[in-house]
Short mmCIF file of C-alpha atoms and ligand atoms in Angstrom, two decimals:
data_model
loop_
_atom_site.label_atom_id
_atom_site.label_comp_id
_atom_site.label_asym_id
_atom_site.label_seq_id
_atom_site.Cartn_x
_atom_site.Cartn_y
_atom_site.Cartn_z
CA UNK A 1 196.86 168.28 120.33
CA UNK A 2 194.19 169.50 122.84
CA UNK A 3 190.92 167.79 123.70
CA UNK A 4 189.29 170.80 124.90
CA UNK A 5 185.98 169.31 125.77
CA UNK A 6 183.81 165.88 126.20
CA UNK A 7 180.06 165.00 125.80
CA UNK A 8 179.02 161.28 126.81
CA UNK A 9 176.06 159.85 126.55
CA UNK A 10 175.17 156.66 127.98
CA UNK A 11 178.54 155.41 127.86
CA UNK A 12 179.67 152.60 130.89
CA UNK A 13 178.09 154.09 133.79
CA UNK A 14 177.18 157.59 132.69
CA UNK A 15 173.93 159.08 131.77
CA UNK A 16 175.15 162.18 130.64
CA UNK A 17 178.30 164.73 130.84
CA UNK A 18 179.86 167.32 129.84
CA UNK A 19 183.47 168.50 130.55
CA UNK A 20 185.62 170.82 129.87
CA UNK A 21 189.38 170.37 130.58
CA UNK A 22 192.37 172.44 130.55
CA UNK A 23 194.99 172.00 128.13
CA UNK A 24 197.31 170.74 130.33
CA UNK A 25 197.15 168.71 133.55
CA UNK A 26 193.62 167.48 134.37
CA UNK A 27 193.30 165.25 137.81
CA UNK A 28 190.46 163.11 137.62
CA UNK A 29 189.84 161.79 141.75
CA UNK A 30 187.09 159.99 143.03
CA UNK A 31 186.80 156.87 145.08
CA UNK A 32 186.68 152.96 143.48
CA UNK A 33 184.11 152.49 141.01
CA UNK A 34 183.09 155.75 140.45
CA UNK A 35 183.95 156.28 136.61
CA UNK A 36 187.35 157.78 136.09
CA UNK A 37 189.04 154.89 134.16
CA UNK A 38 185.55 154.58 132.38
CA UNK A 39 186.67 158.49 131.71
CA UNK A 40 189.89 157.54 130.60
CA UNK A 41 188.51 155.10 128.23
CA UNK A 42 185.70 157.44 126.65
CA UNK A 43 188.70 159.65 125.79
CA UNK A 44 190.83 156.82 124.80
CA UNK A 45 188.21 155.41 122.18
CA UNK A 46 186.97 159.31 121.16
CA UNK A 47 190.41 159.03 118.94
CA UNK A 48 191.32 155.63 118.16
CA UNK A 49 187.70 153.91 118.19
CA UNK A 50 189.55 151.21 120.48
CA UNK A 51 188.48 150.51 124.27
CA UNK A 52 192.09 148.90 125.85
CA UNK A 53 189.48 147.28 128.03
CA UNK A 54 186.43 146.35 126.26
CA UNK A 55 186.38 142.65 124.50
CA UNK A 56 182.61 144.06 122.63
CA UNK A 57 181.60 146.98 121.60
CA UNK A 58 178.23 146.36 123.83
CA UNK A 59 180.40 146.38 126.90
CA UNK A 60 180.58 150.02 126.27
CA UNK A 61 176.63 151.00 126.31
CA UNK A 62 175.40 151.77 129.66
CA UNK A 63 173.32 148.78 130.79
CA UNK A 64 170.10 149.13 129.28
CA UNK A 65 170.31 152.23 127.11
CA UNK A 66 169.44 151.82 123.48
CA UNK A 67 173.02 153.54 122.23
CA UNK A 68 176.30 155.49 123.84
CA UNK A 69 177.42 158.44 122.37
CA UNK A 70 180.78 159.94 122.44
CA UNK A 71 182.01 163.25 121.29
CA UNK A 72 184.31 166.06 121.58
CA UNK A 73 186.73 169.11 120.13
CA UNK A 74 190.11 168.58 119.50
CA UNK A 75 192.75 171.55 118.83
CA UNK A 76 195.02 169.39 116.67
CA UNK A 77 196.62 170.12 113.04
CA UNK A 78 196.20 173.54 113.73
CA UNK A 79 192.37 174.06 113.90
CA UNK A 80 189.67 173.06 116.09
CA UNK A 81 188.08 169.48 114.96
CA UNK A 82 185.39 167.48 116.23
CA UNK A 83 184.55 163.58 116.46
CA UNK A 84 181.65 161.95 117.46
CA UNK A 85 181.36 157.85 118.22
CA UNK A 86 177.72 156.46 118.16
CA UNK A 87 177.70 152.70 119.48
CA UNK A 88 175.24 150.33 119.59
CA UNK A 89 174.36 147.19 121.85
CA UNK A 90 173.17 144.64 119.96
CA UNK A 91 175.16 143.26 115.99
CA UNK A 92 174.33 147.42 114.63
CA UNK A 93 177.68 148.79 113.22
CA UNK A 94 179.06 151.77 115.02
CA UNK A 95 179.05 154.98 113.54
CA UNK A 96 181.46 157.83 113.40
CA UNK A 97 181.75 161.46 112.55
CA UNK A 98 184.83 163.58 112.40
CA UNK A 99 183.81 167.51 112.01
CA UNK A 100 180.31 166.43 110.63
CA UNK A 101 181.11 164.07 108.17
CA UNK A 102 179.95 160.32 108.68
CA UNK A 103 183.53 158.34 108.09
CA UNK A 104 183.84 154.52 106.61
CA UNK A 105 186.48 153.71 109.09
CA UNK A 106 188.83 154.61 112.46
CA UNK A 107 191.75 155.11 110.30
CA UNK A 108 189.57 158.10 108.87
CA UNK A 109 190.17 160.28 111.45
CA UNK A 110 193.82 159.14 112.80
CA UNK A 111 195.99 161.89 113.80
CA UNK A 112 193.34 164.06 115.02
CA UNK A 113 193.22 163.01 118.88
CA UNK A 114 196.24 160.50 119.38
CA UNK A 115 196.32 159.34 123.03
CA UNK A 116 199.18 157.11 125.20
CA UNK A 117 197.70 155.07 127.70
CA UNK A 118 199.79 154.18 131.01
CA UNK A 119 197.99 151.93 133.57
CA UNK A 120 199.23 150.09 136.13
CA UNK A 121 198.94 146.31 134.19
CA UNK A 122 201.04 148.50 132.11
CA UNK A 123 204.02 148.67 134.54
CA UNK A 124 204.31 144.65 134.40
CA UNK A 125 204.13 144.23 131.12
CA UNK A 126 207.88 143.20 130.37
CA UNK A 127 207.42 140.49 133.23
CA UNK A 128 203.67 138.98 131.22
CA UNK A 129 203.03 136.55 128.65
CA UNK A 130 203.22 137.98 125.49
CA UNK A 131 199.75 138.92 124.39
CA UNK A 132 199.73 142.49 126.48
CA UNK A 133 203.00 143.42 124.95
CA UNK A 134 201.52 142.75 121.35
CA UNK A 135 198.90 144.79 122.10
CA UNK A 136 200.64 147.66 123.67
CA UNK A 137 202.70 147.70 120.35
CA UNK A 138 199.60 147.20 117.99
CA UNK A 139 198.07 149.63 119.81
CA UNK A 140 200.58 152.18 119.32
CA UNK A 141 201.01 151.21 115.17
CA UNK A 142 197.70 151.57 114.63
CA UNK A 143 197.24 155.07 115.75
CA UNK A 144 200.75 156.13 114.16
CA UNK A 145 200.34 154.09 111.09
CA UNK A 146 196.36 153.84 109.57
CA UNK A 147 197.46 151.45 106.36
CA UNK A 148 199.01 149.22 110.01
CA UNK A 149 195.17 148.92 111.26
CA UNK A 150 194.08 148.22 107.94
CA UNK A 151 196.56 145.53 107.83
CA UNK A 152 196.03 144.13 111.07
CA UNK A 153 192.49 143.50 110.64
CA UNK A 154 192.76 142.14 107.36
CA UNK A 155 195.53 139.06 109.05
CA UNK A 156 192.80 138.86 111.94
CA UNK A 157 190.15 138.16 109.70
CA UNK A 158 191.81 135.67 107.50
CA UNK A 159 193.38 133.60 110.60
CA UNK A 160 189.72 133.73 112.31
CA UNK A 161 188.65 132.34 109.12
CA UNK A 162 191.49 129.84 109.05
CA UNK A 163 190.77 128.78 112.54
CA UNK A 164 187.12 128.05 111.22
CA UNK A 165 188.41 125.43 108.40
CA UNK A 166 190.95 123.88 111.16
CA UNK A 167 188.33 123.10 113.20
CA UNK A 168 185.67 122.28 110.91
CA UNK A 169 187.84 119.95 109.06
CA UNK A 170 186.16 116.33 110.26
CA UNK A 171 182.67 117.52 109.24
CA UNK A 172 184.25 118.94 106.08
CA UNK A 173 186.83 117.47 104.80
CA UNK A 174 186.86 119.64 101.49
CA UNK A 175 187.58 122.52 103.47
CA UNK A 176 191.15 121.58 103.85
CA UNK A 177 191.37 122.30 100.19
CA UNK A 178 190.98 125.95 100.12
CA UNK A 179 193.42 125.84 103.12
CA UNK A 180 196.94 127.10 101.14
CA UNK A 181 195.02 130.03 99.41
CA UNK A 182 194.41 131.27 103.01
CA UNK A 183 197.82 130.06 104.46
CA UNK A 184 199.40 132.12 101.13
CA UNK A 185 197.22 135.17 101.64
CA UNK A 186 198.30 135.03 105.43
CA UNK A 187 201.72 135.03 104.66
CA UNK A 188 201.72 138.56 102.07
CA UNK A 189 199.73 140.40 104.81
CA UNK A 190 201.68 138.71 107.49
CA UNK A 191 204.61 140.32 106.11
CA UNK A 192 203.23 143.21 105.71
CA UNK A 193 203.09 143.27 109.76
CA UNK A 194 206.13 142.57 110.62
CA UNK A 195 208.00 144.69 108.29
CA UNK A 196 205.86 147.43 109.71
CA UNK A 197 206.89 146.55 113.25
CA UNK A 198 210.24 145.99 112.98
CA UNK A 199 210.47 149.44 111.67
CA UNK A 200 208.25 150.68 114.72
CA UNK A 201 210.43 148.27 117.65
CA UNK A 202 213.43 149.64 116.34
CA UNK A 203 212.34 153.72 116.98
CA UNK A 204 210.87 152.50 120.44
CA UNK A 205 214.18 150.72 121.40
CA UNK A 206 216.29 153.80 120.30
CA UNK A 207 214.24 156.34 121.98
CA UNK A 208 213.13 154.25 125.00
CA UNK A 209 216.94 153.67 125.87
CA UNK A 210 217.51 157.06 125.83
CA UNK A 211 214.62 157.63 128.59
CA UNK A 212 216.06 154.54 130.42
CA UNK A 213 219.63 156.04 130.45
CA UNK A 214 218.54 159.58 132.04
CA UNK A 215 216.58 157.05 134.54
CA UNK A 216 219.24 154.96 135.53
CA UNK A 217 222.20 157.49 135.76
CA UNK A 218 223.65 156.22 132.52
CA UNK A 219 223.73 152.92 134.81
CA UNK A 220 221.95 150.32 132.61
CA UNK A 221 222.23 149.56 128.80
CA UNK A 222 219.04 149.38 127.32
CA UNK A 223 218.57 147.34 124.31
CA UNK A 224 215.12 145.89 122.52
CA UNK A 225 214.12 142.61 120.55
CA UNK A 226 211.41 142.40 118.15
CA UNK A 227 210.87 138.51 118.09
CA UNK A 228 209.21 136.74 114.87
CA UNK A 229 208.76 133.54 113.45
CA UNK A 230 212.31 132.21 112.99
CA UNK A 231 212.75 131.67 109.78
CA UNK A 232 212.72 135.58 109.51
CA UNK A 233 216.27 135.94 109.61
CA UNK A 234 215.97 139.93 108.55
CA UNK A 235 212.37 142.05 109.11
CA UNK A 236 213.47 144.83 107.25
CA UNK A 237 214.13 142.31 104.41
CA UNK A 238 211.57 143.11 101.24
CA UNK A 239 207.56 141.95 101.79
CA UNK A 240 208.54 138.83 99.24
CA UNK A 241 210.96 138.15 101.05
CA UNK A 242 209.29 137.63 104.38
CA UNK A 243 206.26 136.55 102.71
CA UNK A 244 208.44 133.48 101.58
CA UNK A 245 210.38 133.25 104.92
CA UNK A 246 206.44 132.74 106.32
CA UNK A 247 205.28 130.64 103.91
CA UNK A 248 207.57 128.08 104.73
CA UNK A 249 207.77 128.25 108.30
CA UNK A 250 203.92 127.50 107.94
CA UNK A 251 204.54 124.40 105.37
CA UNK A 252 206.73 123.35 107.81
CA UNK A 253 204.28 123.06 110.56
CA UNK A 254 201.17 122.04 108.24
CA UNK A 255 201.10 118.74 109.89
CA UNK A 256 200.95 120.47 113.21
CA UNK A 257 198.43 122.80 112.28
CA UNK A 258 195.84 120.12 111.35
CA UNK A 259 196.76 117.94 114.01
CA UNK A 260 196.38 120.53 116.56
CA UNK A 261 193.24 122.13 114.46
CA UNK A 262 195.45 125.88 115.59
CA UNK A 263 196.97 128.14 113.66
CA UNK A 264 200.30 127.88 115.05
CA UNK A 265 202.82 129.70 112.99
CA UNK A 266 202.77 133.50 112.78
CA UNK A 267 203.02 137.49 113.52
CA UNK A 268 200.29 136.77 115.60
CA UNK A 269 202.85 134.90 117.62
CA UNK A 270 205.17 137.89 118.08
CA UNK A 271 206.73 139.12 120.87
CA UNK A 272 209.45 141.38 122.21
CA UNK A 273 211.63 141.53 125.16
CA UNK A 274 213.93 144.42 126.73
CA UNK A 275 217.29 143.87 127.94
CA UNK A 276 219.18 146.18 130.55
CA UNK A 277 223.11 145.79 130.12
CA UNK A 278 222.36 142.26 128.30
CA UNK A 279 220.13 140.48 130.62
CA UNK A 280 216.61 139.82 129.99
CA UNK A 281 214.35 141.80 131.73
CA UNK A 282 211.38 139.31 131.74
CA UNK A 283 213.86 136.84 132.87
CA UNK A 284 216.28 138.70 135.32
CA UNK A 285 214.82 142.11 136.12
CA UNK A 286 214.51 143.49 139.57
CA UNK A 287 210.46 145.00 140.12
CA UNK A 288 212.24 148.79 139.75
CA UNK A 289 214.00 147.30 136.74
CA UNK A 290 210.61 145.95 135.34
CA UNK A 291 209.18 149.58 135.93
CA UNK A 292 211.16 151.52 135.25
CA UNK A 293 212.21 149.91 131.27
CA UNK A 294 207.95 150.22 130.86
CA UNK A 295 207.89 154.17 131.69
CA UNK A 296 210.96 154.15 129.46
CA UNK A 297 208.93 152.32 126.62
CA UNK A 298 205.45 154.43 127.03
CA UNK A 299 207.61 157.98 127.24
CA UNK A 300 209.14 156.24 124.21
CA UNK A 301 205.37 155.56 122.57
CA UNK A 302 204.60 159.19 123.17
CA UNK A 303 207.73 160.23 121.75
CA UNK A 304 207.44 158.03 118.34
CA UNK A 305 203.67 159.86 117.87
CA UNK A 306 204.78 163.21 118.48
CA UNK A 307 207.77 163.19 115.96
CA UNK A 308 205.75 161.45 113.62
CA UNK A 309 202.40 163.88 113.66
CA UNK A 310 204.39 166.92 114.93
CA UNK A 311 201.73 166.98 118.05
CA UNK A 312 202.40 165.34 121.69
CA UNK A 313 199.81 163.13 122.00
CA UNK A 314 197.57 163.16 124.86
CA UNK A 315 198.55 161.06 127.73
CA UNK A 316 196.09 159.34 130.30
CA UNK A 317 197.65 157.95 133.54
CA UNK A 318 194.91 155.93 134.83
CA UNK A 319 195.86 155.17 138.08
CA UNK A 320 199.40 154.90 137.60
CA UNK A 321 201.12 157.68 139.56
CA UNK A 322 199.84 156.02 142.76
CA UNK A 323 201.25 152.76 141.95
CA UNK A 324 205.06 154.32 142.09
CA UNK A 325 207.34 155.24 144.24
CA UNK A 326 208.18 159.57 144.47
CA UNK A 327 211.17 158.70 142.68
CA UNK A 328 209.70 157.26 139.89
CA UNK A 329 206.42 160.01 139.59
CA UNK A 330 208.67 162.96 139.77
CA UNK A 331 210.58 161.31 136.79
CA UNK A 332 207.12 161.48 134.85
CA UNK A 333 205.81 164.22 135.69
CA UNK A 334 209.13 166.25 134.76
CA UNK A 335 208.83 164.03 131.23
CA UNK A 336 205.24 165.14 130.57
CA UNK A 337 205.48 168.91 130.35
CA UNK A 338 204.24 170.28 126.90
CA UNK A 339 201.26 168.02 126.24
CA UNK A 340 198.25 167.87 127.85
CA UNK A 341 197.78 164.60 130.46
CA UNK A 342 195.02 163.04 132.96
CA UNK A 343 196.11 161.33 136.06
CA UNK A 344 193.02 159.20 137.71
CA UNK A 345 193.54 159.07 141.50
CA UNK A 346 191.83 157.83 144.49
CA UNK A 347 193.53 159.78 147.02
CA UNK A 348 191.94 163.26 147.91
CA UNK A 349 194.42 165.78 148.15
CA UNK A 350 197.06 164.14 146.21
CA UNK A 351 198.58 166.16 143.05
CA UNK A 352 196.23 168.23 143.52
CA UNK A 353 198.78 170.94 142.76
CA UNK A 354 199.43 169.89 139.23
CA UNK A 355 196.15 171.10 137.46
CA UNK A 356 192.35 171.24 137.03
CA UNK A 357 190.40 168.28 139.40
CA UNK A 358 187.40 167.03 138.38
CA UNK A 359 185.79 165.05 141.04
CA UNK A 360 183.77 162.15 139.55
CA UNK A 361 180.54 160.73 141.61
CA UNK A 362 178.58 157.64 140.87
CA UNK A 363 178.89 159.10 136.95
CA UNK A 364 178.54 162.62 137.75
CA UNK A 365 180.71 165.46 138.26
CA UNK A 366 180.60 167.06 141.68
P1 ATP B 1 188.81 152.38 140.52
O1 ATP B 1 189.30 153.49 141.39
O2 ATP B 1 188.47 151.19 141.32
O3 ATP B 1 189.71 152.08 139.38
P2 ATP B 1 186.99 153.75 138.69
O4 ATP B 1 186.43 155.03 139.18
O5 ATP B 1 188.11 153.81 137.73
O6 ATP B 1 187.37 152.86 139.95
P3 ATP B 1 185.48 152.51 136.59
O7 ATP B 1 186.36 151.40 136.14
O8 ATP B 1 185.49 153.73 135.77
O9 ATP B 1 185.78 152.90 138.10
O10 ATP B 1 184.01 151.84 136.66
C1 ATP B 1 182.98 152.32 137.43
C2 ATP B 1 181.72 151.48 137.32
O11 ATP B 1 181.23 151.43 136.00
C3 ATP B 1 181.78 150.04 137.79
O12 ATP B 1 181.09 149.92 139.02
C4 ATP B 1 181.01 149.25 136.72
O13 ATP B 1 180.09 148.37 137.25
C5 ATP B 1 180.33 150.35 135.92
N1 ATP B 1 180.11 149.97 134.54
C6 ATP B 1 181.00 149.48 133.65
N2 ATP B 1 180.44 149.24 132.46
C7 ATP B 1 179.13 149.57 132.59
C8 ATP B 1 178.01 149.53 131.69
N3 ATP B 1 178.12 149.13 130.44
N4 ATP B 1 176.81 149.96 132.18
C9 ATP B 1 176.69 150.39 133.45
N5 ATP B 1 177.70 150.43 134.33
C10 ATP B 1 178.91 150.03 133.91
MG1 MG B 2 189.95 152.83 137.61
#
């Protein structure tokens, strides 16, 4: 797939602009706080209607304007396709368009412009808590998998409205009643989840350890853990079955729940970890370890989208190339051949050789 051009409106700092980029490297340079990650993200959010920055939607609309706009033409499933985001500022629901038609919801229009984002929070992320690494994997399951988002934001809503009755609880004590009936309907989509994801951690761990082994001169032994709630003992075991293996891990922490008015027990807990030759990275790896096992995993992410769709997905480096040693970006940018990529930069002059530049200014090209 091919995003062969962009038209924002009103979106973080720009008024208005229109690209055009070529198919394969684009180099997006300017100094600090110019607009190329804001770049990044437009593109980012033209296919998945997610911002891997943004908490609200409002963040998004340039300060003051009355609505952002969004759109662009994609060369993916073998024709050209367009999509168009409208956002608003205030509680108005966002509206979207793929080639003209107004669409219900994101998952409407996956596959058509699939993007990997690399940043450089993104080189850390085996060395974090665990919240970036769920959403690096929930990112990537959401554009490979649509009935995934759906999923997702079904268990969000229910444990937000969970949360509500644990807290509530002392002004209403009736609440607590209707508790199980949300703890049970937690537990079927919960399942739902991590079936899902241990399906999608064990492709990334295959294919990542294959990156990791051309990396590492067949050095290291690269090996991944998907991590659940433990009475999981299998999560490629049937939905009943982990909906039961859920159901009582929460009973047994119902106590705990109330008492601590959280919802403690869940996928929403999950977590992974990568291990090079049997030691834990997060606990044991070198900073070139660290790195290098999260290029492996985002080559990987790329990878997983492009056998599943039959397209490489787009890839934005915002920043990252900078961040690593020649070693490292050489290893990259040999990877990334075939698909089309942008690499934000500071530095004038640098990779320069690889493609189009397009010099951002205070939200304008120059
Ligand atoms: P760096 O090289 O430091 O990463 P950058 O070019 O990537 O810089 P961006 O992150 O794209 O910079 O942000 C540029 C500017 O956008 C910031 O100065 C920020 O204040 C501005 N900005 C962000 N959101 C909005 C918004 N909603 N309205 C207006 N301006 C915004
Ligand atoms: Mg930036």
């Amino acid at each position: 797939m091919r995003l062969g051009n962009i038209s924002i409106r009103d979106f973080r700092n720009y008024e208005t602009l229109s690209l055009a980029f070529s198919p394969e490297v684009n180099l997006i340079v300017g100094d600090n706080a110019q607009g190329k990650t804001n770049l990044i993200e437009a593109i980012g959010y033209l296919g998945s209607g997610k911002s891997f920055r943004a908490q609200k939607t409002s963040e998004l609309v340039r300060l003051g304007a009355e609505f952002a706009e969004i759109s662009g033409s994609v060369f993916s499933q073998e024709r050209q396709q367009t999509l168009r985001w409208v956002l608003f500022p205030g509680g108005r629901p966002r509206q979207l368009y793929g080639n003209g038609v107004k669409k219900k919801t994101a998952g409407e229009i996956s596959g058509i412009l699939q993007t990997v984002l690399f940043c450089p929070e993104d080189l850390m992320v085996l060395k974090t808590g665990a919240s970036p690494r769920r959403r690096l994997a929930d990112h990537a399951l959401c554009q490979l998998r649509p009935n995934y988002e759906a999923a997702l934001s079904e268990y969000n809503r229910i444990l937000e409205q969970k949360s509500r009755i644990l807290k509530d609880r002392f002004e209403n004590p009736a609440l607590l009643e209707i508790l199980p009936e949300y703890n049970t309907r937690l537990c079927q989509v919960g399942a739902l989840l991590i079936s899902y994801r241990a399906r999608f951690f064990e492709g990334l761990g295959k294919a990542a350890s294959v990156y990791h082994s051309q990396f590492s001169g067949g050095k290291e032994d690269f090996s991944l853990q998907y991590h659940t709630v433990s009475t999981v003992k299998d999560p490629f075991a049937p939905i009943p079955v982990l909906a039961e293996a859920l159901q009582n891990h929460l009973e047994s922490h119902y106590r705990a729940e109330i008492e601590s008015m959280q919802c403690l027990t869940g996928p929403h807990k999950d977590d992974f970890d990568v291990s090079l030759s049997g030691l834990s990275v997060k606990t044991f790896g070198s900073q070139g370890q660290v790195r290098t096992a999260a290029i492996s995993l985002k080559l990987a992410q790329r990878e997983l989208m492009q056998r599943e769709s039959g397209e490489m997905p787009v890839l934005l480096l915002d920043d990252v190339l900078s961040e690593l040693d020649p070693g490292r970006q050489d290893f990259i940018l040999n990877q990334i051949t075939g698909g089309q990529v942008f690499i934000t930069c500071c530095e004038p002059g640098r990779f320069t050789k690889l493609g189009k530049t397009i010099e951002i200014s205070n939200g304008k090209t120059v």
